[in-house]
Coordinates of C-alpha atoms and ligand atoms in Angstrom, one line a residue:
X229 CA -156.8 82.6 -117.4
X230 CA -158.6 84.6 -120.1
X231 CA -162.1 83.3 -119.4
X232 CA -163.5 86.3 -117.6
X233 CA -162.6 88.8 -120.4
X234 CA -165.0 90.1 -123.0
X235 CA -164.5 88.5 -126.4
X236 CA -162.6 91.5 -127.9
X237 CA -160.2 91.6 -125.0
X238 CA -159.8 87.9 -125.0
X239 CA -158.8 87.9 -128.6
X240 CA -156.2 90.6 -128.1
X241 CA -154.8 89.1 -124.9
X242 CA -154.6 85.7 -126.6
X243 CA -151.9 87.0 -128.9
X244 CA -149.7 87.8 -125.8
X245 CA -150.1 84.3 -124.4
X246 CA -148.3 81.2 -125.7
X247 CA -146.8 77.8 -125.1
X248 CA -143.2 78.0 -125.9
X249 CA -141.3 76.1 -128.6
X250 CA -137.6 76.8 -128.3
X251 CA -136.8 75.3 -131.7
X252 CA -139.1 77.7 -133.5
X253 CA -140.3 80.5 -131.2
X254 CA -143.8 81.5 -132.0
X255 CA -144.7 85.1 -132.7
X256 CA -145.8 87.1 -129.7
X257 CA -147.7 90.4 -129.7
X258 CA -145.2 92.4 -127.5
X259 CA -144.8 96.1 -127.1
X260 CA -148.4 96.9 -127.8
X261 CA -150.7 99.2 -125.9
X262 CA -152.2 97.7 -122.7
X263 CA -156.0 97.2 -123.0
X264 CA -157.8 99.7 -120.9
X265 CA -159.3 98.2 -117.8
X266 CA -156.5 95.6 -117.4
X267 CA -154.3 96.1 -114.3
X268 CA -150.8 96.2 -115.8
X269 CA -147.5 96.3 -114.0
X270 CA -146.0 98.7 -116.6
X271 CA -144.5 102.1 -116.0
X272 CA -144.4 105.2 -118.2
X273 CA -142.0 106.8 -120.6
X274 CA -140.8 109.4 -118.0
X275 CA -139.9 106.5 -115.7
X276 CA -137.9 104.7 -118.4
X277 CA -135.9 107.9 -119.2
X278 CA -135.5 109.8 -116.0
X279 CA -135.8 106.9 -113.6
X280 CA -134.0 104.1 -115.5
X281 CA -131.4 105.2 -118.0
X282 CA -130.1 108.6 -117.1
X283 CA -131.3 109.1 -113.6
X284 CA -128.4 107.1 -112.0
X285 CA -125.7 109.5 -113.3
X286 CA -124.8 110.9 -109.8
X287 CA -123.3 114.3 -110.6
X288 CA -125.7 115.3 -113.3
X289 CA -128.4 117.4 -111.7
X290 CA -131.8 116.0 -112.7
X291 CA -134.8 118.4 -112.8
X292 CA -138.3 117.1 -113.5
X293 CA -140.4 119.7 -115.2
X294 CA -144.0 118.9 -114.0
X295 CA -146.3 118.5 -111.1
X296 CA -144.7 117.2 -107.9
X297 CA -146.0 113.6 -108.1
X298 CA -143.7 112.5 -110.9
X299 CA -140.7 113.8 -109.2
X300 CA -141.7 112.3 -105.8
X301 CA -142.2 108.8 -107.3
X302 CA -138.8 108.9 -109.0
X303 CA -137.1 109.7 -105.7
X304 CA -134.8 106.8 -104.9
X305 CA -137.3 104.0 -105.3
X306 CA -135.2 102.0 -107.7
X307 CA -132.1 101.3 -105.5
X308 CA -129.6 102.3 -108.2
X309 CA -126.8 102.7 -105.7
X310 CA -123.9 105.1 -106.0
X311 CA -120.7 105.3 -104.0
X312 CA -118.8 108.4 -105.4
X313 CA -115.1 108.5 -104.5
X314 CA -114.2 111.2 -101.8
X315 CA -114.5 114.6 -103.4
X316 CA -116.9 113.5 -106.0
X317 CA -120.4 114.9 -106.0
X318 CA -123.6 112.9 -105.5
X319 CA -127.0 114.5 -106.2
X320 CA -128.9 111.2 -106.2
X321 CA -130.4 111.8 -102.8
X322 CA -132.1 114.9 -104.1
X323 CA -135.3 115.1 -106.1
X324 CA -135.6 118.3 -108.0
X325 CA -138.8 119.6 -109.7
X326 CA -140.3 122.7 -111.0
X327 CA -143.5 121.8 -109.1
X328 CA -145.9 123.0 -111.8
X329 CA -149.2 124.4 -110.5
X330 CA -152.5 125.4 -112.2
X331 CA -150.9 128.8 -113.2
X332 CA -148.2 127.1 -115.3
X333 CA -150.6 124.6 -116.8
X334 CA -152.7 127.6 -118.0
X335 CA -150.1 130.2 -118.9
X336 CA -147.1 128.0 -119.6
X337 CA -144.2 126.7 -117.5
X338 CA -141.1 127.8 -119.5
X339 CA -140.3 130.8 -117.2
X340 CA -140.6 128.6 -114.1
X341 CA -138.3 126.1 -115.7
X342 CA -135.7 128.7 -116.6
X343 CA -135.8 130.1 -113.1
X344 CA -135.5 126.6 -111.6
X345 CA -132.4 125.9 -113.7
X346 CA -130.8 129.2 -112.6
X347 CA -131.6 128.5 -109.0
X348 CA -130.2 125.0 -109.1
X349 CA -127.1 126.3 -110.8
X350 CA -126.6 129.0 -108.2
X351 CA -126.8 126.5 -105.3
X352 CA -125.0 123.5 -106.7
X353 CA -122.8 124.6 -109.6
X354 CA -123.1 121.3 -111.4
X355 CA -121.3 120.3 -114.6
X356 CA -124.5 119.3 -116.3
X357 CA -128.2 119.7 -115.8
X358 CA -130.8 117.3 -117.4
X359 CA -134.5 118.4 -117.7
X360 CA -137.3 115.9 -118.0
X361 CA -140.7 116.6 -119.4
X362 CA -143.8 115.0 -117.8
X363 CA -147.3 114.5 -119.4
X364 CA -148.7 118.0 -118.8
X365 CA -145.6 119.6 -120.3
X366 CA -146.3 117.9 -123.6
X367 CA -150.0 118.7 -123.5
X368 CA -149.5 122.4 -123.0
X369 CA -146.5 122.5 -125.4
X370 CA -143.7 124.0 -123.3
X371 CA -140.5 124.1 -125.4
X372 CA -138.0 122.7 -122.9
X373 CA -135.3 122.3 -125.5
X374 CA -135.1 126.1 -126.2
X375 CA -135.2 126.8 -122.5
X376 CA -132.2 124.4 -122.0
X377 CA -130.3 125.8 -125.0
X378 CA -130.7 129.4 -123.7
X379 CA -129.7 128.3 -120.2
X380 CA -126.6 126.5 -121.6
X381 CA -125.5 129.7 -123.3
X382 CA -126.2 131.8 -120.2
X383 CA -124.6 129.6 -117.6
X384 CA -121.9 127.9 -119.7
X385 CA -122.5 124.4 -118.5
X386 CA -124.0 121.4 -120.4
X387 CA -127.8 121.6 -120.2
X388 CA -130.2 119.4 -122.2
X389 CA -133.8 118.3 -122.1
X390 CA -135.7 115.0 -122.7
X391 CA -139.1 115.0 -124.2
X392 CA -140.1 111.9 -122.2
X393 CA -143.7 112.7 -121.5
X394 CA -145.2 109.7 -119.7
X395 CA -147.9 109.0 -122.3
X396 CA -145.5 108.9 -125.3
X397 CA -145.0 105.2 -125.7
X398 CA -146.9 102.2 -124.5
X399 CA -144.6 101.7 -121.5
X400 CA -141.2 102.8 -120.1
X401 CA -139.5 101.3 -123.2
X402 CA -140.0 104.5 -125.2
X403 CA -138.2 106.4 -122.4
X404 CA -135.2 104.2 -122.8
X405 CA -135.0 105.1 -126.4
X406 CA -135.4 108.8 -125.8
X407 CA -132.7 108.7 -123.0
X408 CA -130.2 106.7 -125.2
X409 CA -130.6 109.3 -128.0
X410 CA -130.2 112.2 -125.6
X411 CA -127.1 110.8 -123.8
X412 CA -125.5 110.0 -127.1
X413 CA -126.2 113.4 -128.6
X414 CA -125.3 115.6 -125.6
X415 CA -122.7 113.7 -123.6
X416 CA -120.9 110.8 -125.4
X417 CA -117.7 111.8 -127.2
X418 CA -117.0 115.2 -125.4
X419 CA -113.7 114.1 -123.9
X420 CA -111.2 112.1 -125.8
X421 CA -109.0 111.0 -122.9
X422 CA -108.8 107.2 -122.7
X423 CA -108.1 105.3 -119.6
X424 CA -104.6 103.8 -119.4
X425 CA -105.4 100.1 -119.4
X426 CA -104.9 97.1 -121.6
X427 CA -108.4 95.8 -122.0
X428 CA -110.9 98.6 -121.9
X429 CA -114.6 98.1 -122.0
X430 CA -118.0 99.7 -121.1
X431 CA -120.6 97.7 -119.3
X432 CA -123.9 98.7 -120.9
X433 CA -127.3 97.9 -119.5
X434 CA -126.3 97.5 -115.9
X435 CA -127.8 99.9 -113.3
X436 CA -126.2 98.8 -110.0
X437 CA -129.4 97.8 -108.4
X438 CA -128.5 96.6 -104.9
X439 CA -124.8 96.9 -105.8
X440 CA -124.7 94.5 -108.8
X441 CA -122.4 96.7 -110.9
X442 CA -119.8 96.7 -108.1
X443 CA -119.8 92.9 -108.1
X444 CA -119.3 92.8 -111.9
X445 CA -116.7 95.5 -111.8
X446 CA -114.6 93.8 -109.2
X447 CA -114.8 90.4 -111.0
X448 CA -113.7 92.0 -114.2
X449 CA -110.9 93.8 -112.4
X450 CA -109.7 90.5 -110.9
X451 CA -109.5 89.2 -114.5
X452 CA -107.5 92.3 -115.7
X453 CA -110.4 93.9 -117.6
X454 CA -110.9 97.6 -117.1
X455 CA -114.4 99.1 -117.1
X456 CA -114.3 102.8 -118.2
X457 CA -118.1 103.3 -117.7
X458 CA -121.1 101.4 -116.6
X459 CA -124.2 102.8 -118.2
X460 CA -125.9 103.7 -116.1
X461 CA -124.9 102.4 -112.7
X462 CA -122.7 104.4 -110.2
X463 CA -121.4 106.6 -113.0
X464 CA -120.2 110.2 -113.3
X465 CA -120.8 112.7 -116.0
X466 CA -117.1 112.7 -116.9
X467 CA -117.1 108.9 -117.4
X468 CA -120.0 109.2 -119.9
X469 CA -118.2 111.8 -121.9
X470 CA -115.2 109.5 -122.3
X471 CA -116.9 106.2 -122.8
X472 CA -116.3 106.3 -126.6
X473 CA -112.6 105.6 -126.0
X474 CA -113.0 101.9 -125.1
X475 CA -112.3 98.8 -127.2
X476 CA -115.5 96.9 -126.6
X477 CA -119.0 97.4 -125.3
X478 CA -120.6 94.5 -123.5
X479 CA -124.4 94.6 -123.1
X480 CA -126.4 93.1 -120.3
X481 CA -129.9 94.6 -120.4
X482 CA -130.3 94.7 -124.2
X483 CA -133.8 96.2 -124.0
X484 CA -132.9 99.4 -122.3
X485 CA -129.7 100.2 -124.1
X486 CA -129.4 98.4 -127.5
X487 CA -129.8 101.8 -129.1
X488 CA -126.6 103.2 -127.5
X489 CA -124.6 100.1 -128.4
X490 CA -125.7 100.4 -132.0
X491 CA -125.0 104.1 -132.2
X492 CA -121.6 103.7 -130.7
X493 CA -120.8 101.0 -133.1
X494 CA -121.9 103.1 -136.1
X495 CA -120.1 106.3 -135.0
X496 CA -117.0 105.1 -133.2
X497 CA -116.6 101.5 -134.6
X498 CA -116.9 100.0 -131.1
X499 CA -118.2 96.4 -131.5
X500 CA -120.6 94.9 -128.9
X501 CA -122.1 91.7 -127.8
X502 CA -124.5 90.5 -125.2
X503 CA -123.4 89.1 -121.8
X504 CA -125.2 88.0 -118.7
X505 CA -123.7 88.1 -115.2
X506 CA -126.9 86.9 -113.5
X507 CA -126.1 83.2 -112.8
X508 CA -122.8 81.5 -112.2
X509 CA -122.7 79.3 -115.4
X510 CA -123.6 82.3 -117.5
X511 CA -121.1 84.6 -115.8
X512 CA -118.3 82.1 -116.6
X513 CA -119.6 82.0 -120.2
X514 CA -119.6 85.8 -120.4
X515 CA -116.0 86.1 -119.1
X516 CA -114.8 83.5 -121.6
X517 CA -116.4 85.4 -124.4
X518 CA -114.7 88.6 -123.5
X519 CA -111.4 86.8 -123.3
X520 CA -112.0 85.3 -126.7
X521 CA -112.7 88.6 -128.2
X522 CA -109.4 90.1 -126.9
X523 CA -107.6 87.0 -128.2
X524 CA -104.9 87.2 -125.5
X525 CA -103.4 84.1 -123.9
X526 CA -102.6 86.1 -120.7
X527 CA -106.2 87.2 -120.4
X528 CA -107.7 83.8 -121.2
X529 CA -105.4 82.1 -118.6
X530 CA -106.3 84.7 -116.0
X531 CA -110.1 84.4 -116.7
X532 CA -109.9 80.6 -116.3
X533 CA -107.9 81.0 -113.0
X534 CA -110.6 83.5 -111.6
X535 CA -113.5 81.2 -112.7
X536 CA -111.8 78.2 -111.0
X537 CA -111.2 80.2 -107.8
X538 CA -114.8 81.6 -107.7
X539 CA -116.4 78.3 -108.5
X540 CA -114.4 76.5 -105.8
X541 CA -116.0 78.8 -103.3
X542 CA -119.5 78.8 -104.9
X543 CA -119.8 75.1 -105.7
X544 CA -120.4 73.8 -102.2
X545 CA -123.0 76.5 -101.5
X546 CA -124.8 75.7 -104.8
X547 CA -124.7 72.0 -104.2
X548 CA -126.1 72.4 -100.7
X549 CA -129.1 74.5 -101.8
X550 CA -129.6 72.2 -104.8
X551 CA -130.2 69.3 -102.4
X552 CA -133.3 71.2 -101.1
X553 CA -134.4 73.1 -104.2
X554 CA -133.9 70.7 -107.1
X555 CA -137.1 70.2 -109.0
X556 CA -138.9 73.2 -107.6
X557 CA -140.5 75.7 -109.9
X558 CA -140.4 79.4 -110.5
X559 CA -142.4 82.0 -112.5
X560 CA -140.8 85.3 -113.6
X561 CA -142.6 88.4 -114.6
X562 CA -140.2 91.3 -114.7
X563 CA -139.4 94.4 -116.9
X564 CA -137.6 93.8 -120.1
X565 CA -134.6 91.5 -119.4
X566 CA -134.7 90.0 -115.9
X567 CA -137.5 87.6 -116.6
X568 CA -135.0 86.0 -119.0
X569 CA -131.7 86.5 -117.1
X570 CA -132.8 85.3 -113.7
X571 CA -133.8 81.9 -115.3
X572 CA -130.1 81.2 -115.3
X573 CA -129.8 81.6 -111.5
X574 CA -132.7 79.3 -111.0
X575 CA -131.2 76.8 -113.4
X576 CA -128.0 76.8 -111.4
X577 CA -130.1 75.8 -108.4
X578 CA -131.8 73.0 -110.2
X579 CA -135.1 74.9 -110.4
X580 CA -137.2 75.2 -113.5
X581 CA -139.0 78.3 -114.8
X582 CA -142.4 77.2 -115.8
X583 CA -143.8 80.6 -116.8
X584 CA -142.2 83.9 -117.7
X585 CA -142.9 87.1 -119.4
X586 CA -141.8 90.7 -119.7
X587 CA -143.7 93.8 -118.9
X588 CA -142.6 95.8 -121.9
X589 CA -139.9 94.1 -123.9
X590 CA -140.1 93.8 -127.7
X591 CA -140.4 90.8 -129.9
X592 CA -136.6 90.5 -130.3
X593 CA -136.2 90.0 -126.5
X594 CA -138.7 87.1 -126.7
X595 CA -138.0 85.5 -130.1
X596 CA -134.4 86.5 -130.6
X597 CA -133.0 88.9 -133.2
X598 CA -131.9 86.0 -135.4
X599 CA -135.5 84.8 -136.1
X600 CA -136.9 88.2 -136.8
X601 CA -137.1 89.5 -140.3
X602 CA -135.5 92.9 -140.8
X603 CA -138.7 94.9 -140.2
X604 CA -139.1 97.8 -137.9
X605 CA -139.8 96.1 -134.6
X606 CA -140.1 99.1 -132.3
X607 CA -143.8 99.9 -132.6
X608 CA -143.5 102.7 -130.1
X609 CA -140.6 104.4 -131.8
X610 CA -142.9 106.3 -134.1
X611 CA -143.0 109.0 -131.4
X612 CA -139.3 109.2 -131.0
X613 CA -136.9 111.4 -132.9
X614 CA -134.5 109.2 -134.8
X615 CA -131.0 110.8 -134.7
X616 CA -128.7 110.4 -137.6
X617 CA -125.4 108.8 -136.7
X618 CA -122.4 109.1 -139.0
X619 CA -119.0 107.4 -138.7
X620 CA -116.6 109.6 -136.8
X621 CA -112.9 109.7 -137.8
X622 CA -111.9 109.4 -134.1
X623 CA -110.8 105.9 -133.3
X624 CA -108.9 105.4 -130.1
X625 CA -107.3 102.0 -130.7
X626 CA -107.2 99.9 -133.8
X627 CA -110.4 97.9 -133.8
X628 CA -110.3 94.4 -135.3
X629 CA -109.7 94.3 -139.0
X630 CA -112.1 92.4 -141.2
X631 CA -109.5 89.6 -141.4
X632 CA -109.2 89.4 -137.6
X633 CA -113.0 89.3 -137.3
X634 CA -113.2 86.6 -139.9
X635 CA -110.6 84.5 -138.0
X636 CA -112.5 85.1 -134.7
X637 CA -115.8 84.0 -136.2
X638 CA -114.2 81.0 -137.8
X639 CA -113.1 80.0 -134.3
X640 CA -116.8 79.9 -133.2
X641 CA -117.1 83.5 -132.0
X642 CA -120.3 85.4 -132.8
X643 CA -121.0 89.0 -132.0
X644 CA -124.8 89.0 -132.5
X645 CA -125.8 85.6 -131.1
X646 CA -128.6 87.2 -129.2
X647 CA -131.3 84.6 -128.9
X648 CA -134.0 86.0 -126.6
X649 CA -136.0 84.3 -123.9
X650 CA -137.9 81.7 -125.7
X651 CA -135.0 79.8 -127.2
X652 CA -133.7 79.2 -123.7
X653 CA -137.0 78.1 -122.1
X654 CA -138.2 74.5 -122.3
X655 CA -140.9 73.3 -124.6
X656 CA -144.5 74.1 -123.6
X657 CA -143.6 76.4 -120.8
X658 CA -145.9 79.5 -120.6
X659 CA -144.8 82.8 -122.0
X660 CA -147.1 85.7 -121.1
X661 CA -146.5 89.3 -122.1
X662 CA -147.6 92.2 -119.9
X663 CA -149.3 89.9 -117.4
X664 CA -152.3 91.4 -115.4
X665 CA -153.2 91.0 -111.8
X666 CA -156.1 88.7 -112.6
X667 CA -153.9 86.5 -114.7
X668 CA -151.3 86.2 -111.9
X669 CA -154.0 85.0 -109.6
X670 CA -155.1 82.4 -112.1
X671 CA -151.6 81.3 -112.8
X672 CA -151.0 80.6 -109.1
X673 CA -154.3 78.7 -108.9
X674 CA -153.5 76.5 -111.9
X675 CA -149.7 76.1 -111.9
X676 CA -148.8 76.7 -108.2
X677 CA -145.1 77.8 -108.7
X678 CA -142.9 77.5 -105.6
X679 CA -141.7 81.1 -106.0
X680 CA -142.5 84.1 -108.2
X681 CA -140.1 86.8 -109.2
X682 CA -141.8 90.1 -109.9
X683 CA -142.3 93.7 -108.8
X684 CA -143.8 95.6 -105.9
X685 CA -147.3 96.0 -107.4
X686 CA -147.8 92.2 -107.6
X687 CA -145.8 91.2 -104.6
X688 CA -148.4 91.3 -101.9
X689 CA -151.2 89.8 -103.9
X690 CA -148.9 86.8 -104.6
X691 CA -147.9 86.5 -100.9
X692 CA -151.5 86.7 -99.7
X693 CA -152.2 83.7 -102.0
X694 CA -149.5 81.8 -100.1
X695 CA -146.6 81.9 -102.6
X696 CA -143.3 83.6 -101.8
X697 CA -142.5 86.5 -104.1
X698 CA -138.9 87.7 -104.7
X699 CA -139.0 91.3 -105.8
X700 CA -136.6 91.3 -108.7
X701 CA -136.6 95.1 -109.4
X702 CA -135.1 96.4 -106.2
X703 CA -134.5 93.0 -104.5
X704 CA -136.6 93.6 -101.4
X705 CA -133.6 95.5 -99.9
X706 CA -131.4 92.5 -100.6
X707 CA -128.7 91.7 -103.2
X708 CA -126.4 92.1 -104.9
X709 CA -127.2 89.0 -107.1
X710 CA -124.8 89.5 -110.0
X711 CA -121.6 87.6 -110.6
X712 CA -120.4 84.7 -108.4
X713 CA -120.7 86.4 -105.0
X714 CA -124.2 87.7 -106.0
X715 CA -125.3 84.2 -107.1
X716 CA -124.4 82.8 -103.6
X717 CA -126.7 85.5 -102.0
X718 CA -129.5 84.6 -104.4
X719 CA -129.2 80.8 -103.8
X720 CA -129.4 81.3 -100.1
X721 CA -132.4 83.6 -100.1
X722 CA -134.4 81.5 -102.5
X723 CA -133.6 78.4 -100.6
X724 CA -135.0 80.0 -97.4
X725 CA -138.1 81.3 -99.3
X726 CA -139.1 78.0 -101.0
X727 CA -138.3 75.7 -98.1
X728 CA -139.9 77.6 -95.2
X729 CA -143.2 76.2 -94.0
X730 CA -144.6 79.7 -93.2
X731 CA -146.4 80.0 -96.6
X732 CA -148.5 76.9 -95.9
X733 CA -149.8 78.6 -92.8
X734 CA -151.2 81.5 -94.8
X735 CA -154.9 81.6 -95.6
X736 CA -156.0 84.5 -97.6
X737 CA -158.7 86.3 -95.6
X738 CA -161.3 86.0 -98.4
X739 CA -160.9 82.3 -98.5
X740 CA -162.8 81.9 -95.2
X741 CA -165.5 84.6 -95.8
X742 CA -165.3 86.5 -99.0
X743 CA -167.6 89.2 -97.8
X744 CA -166.3 92.3 -96.0
X745 CA -168.7 93.5 -93.3
X746 CA -170.1 97.0 -94.1
X747 CA -169.2 99.7 -91.6
X748 CA -172.1 101.2 -89.7
X749 CA -173.2 104.5 -91.2
X750 CA -172.6 107.3 -88.7
X751 CA -175.6 109.5 -88.1
Ligands
LIG1009 FE1 -133.3 96.6 -118.1 FE2 -133.3 97.2 -115.7 FE3 -134.9 95.4 -116.7 FE4 -135.3 98.0 -117.4 FE5 -136.9 98.5 -115.3 FE6 -134.9 97.8 -113.6 FE7 -136.5 96.0 -114.6 MO1 -137.5 97.6 -112.9 S1 -133.3 98.6 -117.3 S2 -135.4 96.2 -118.6 S3 -136.8 99.5 -117.2 S4 -132.9 95.3 -116.4 S5 -136.2 99.5 -113.6 S6 -132.8 97.9 -113.7 S7 -135.8 96.2 -112.7 S8 -138.3 97.0 -114.9 S9 -136.2 94.0 -115.8
LIG1010 C1 -140.1 101.7 -113.1 C2 -139.1 101.3 -112.0 C3 -139.3 99.9 -111.6 C4 -140.5 99.6 -110.8 C5 -140.5 98.4 -110.0 C6 -141.8 97.7 -109.6 C7 -138.0 99.5 -110.7 O1 -140.5 100.9 -113.9 O2 -140.4 102.8 -113.1 O3 -142.8 97.8 -110.3 O4 -141.8 97.0 -108.7 O5 -137.3 98.6 -111.0 O6 -137.8 100.2 -109.7 O7 -139.2 99.0 -112.7

């Protein structure tokens, strides 16, 4: 796969390619700059901040400070769905920008930004406005934070900025970090009103793509567990301001939101652990873990009852697709968590993931936190302002005492049992970080997986080579795939994709005649 690269590139890429050993995960060079010339699938820091983490908050008014393109490409392409209750406001269908032109690039864009904030306030009267800096803003040095502070004083609403210039990190990952810091600093902890419920949690790292968060929310509700806030899927400003009042944070996409989980633990004493609602077996495991944490017989019994009910419906569907899918293979190259999480769904179906990799995850997402020494693992965080977090006297319900925690852990419970992708993949499967277009083509030629899960940039290359591609970012307009109901949707779709004969009928046009006839030159 690396043969065509020049020696220097080959040497660097080789550090991001390995054969897995689950017992002792080898070290991978993740979260490093993509080598120029390689066609990567990665996105930028602005995408990670505005697009991913904070963009889904539906009644915060998001203003992109920059030329029109950045705003246009973050306009509803991610399928982070919102269904505000009647009377609630939803700005997600809008895409607001300062539309910077040459004049602003030369003379500065601060005045235009201040005017845009005033105009947006006059029209929409939002509770909060978030401003996002794009590459040119950082290059010319506009001080968006001062503009936001002055506007906040003038208009009396919450206004804050994110220095998430696209070039800042090596991928969208830096944008997650910047967004987490900003949301924590400017929103979390503003309203101390807790929800009136027995088991209160936040679902962190779930973005409601194709309605996933709704599936998870309704499953948890069936069990008697109350979700105060899902960060950041179908969430309001007001929910974010109160999310420090919960008893527990559960984290699904660790890559994008581990910073928030850590900061909330440090400041408000809220414990957290990882869950995964992608896959039926792992959904059941996650529910049991939450029940164990709360240590309530009532909750444990209810969780077992719900799992039994859901599995009774799901089992015949799973067994039916298994009869056709057992033994088939998948490859997964997605973002910073799905290339790991979706392996559980394929496992449910009897399918094996033979190759996987993230676009931008860090070493801990591959190798597991436990195997990493306590070194600074976020290579890109050098550009990011570290915010100091101190313990806050506000505690909304007694957290577990050290004695209770010791008893929990003696019973086999672990908070930080986060293992990463490699420990859960079989021996000698391929792990490839930041895969390129060329490498995907070679992977298909050599390994011929029955299905590939990836993104929109690779999808059509894969399908032209005769392999079905499930788009695992925005789900090809499908989904939800989370929890038990979502799993059934996924099984059925993948069954259709890997068992149809249509892919065998595809011959890539260049296979017949690799030359493209030149068009006659018009005189
Ligand atoms: Fe987390 Fe995500 Fe992902 Fe991600 Fe993304 Fe996404 Fe993704 Mo696209 S937050 S890391 S930055 S699970 S947008 S909802 S699908 S690359 S694997
Ligand atoms: C992003 C968003 C993205 C892109 C998906 C893709 C998403 O990274 O800015 O490349 O297909 O999920 O929409 O990850």
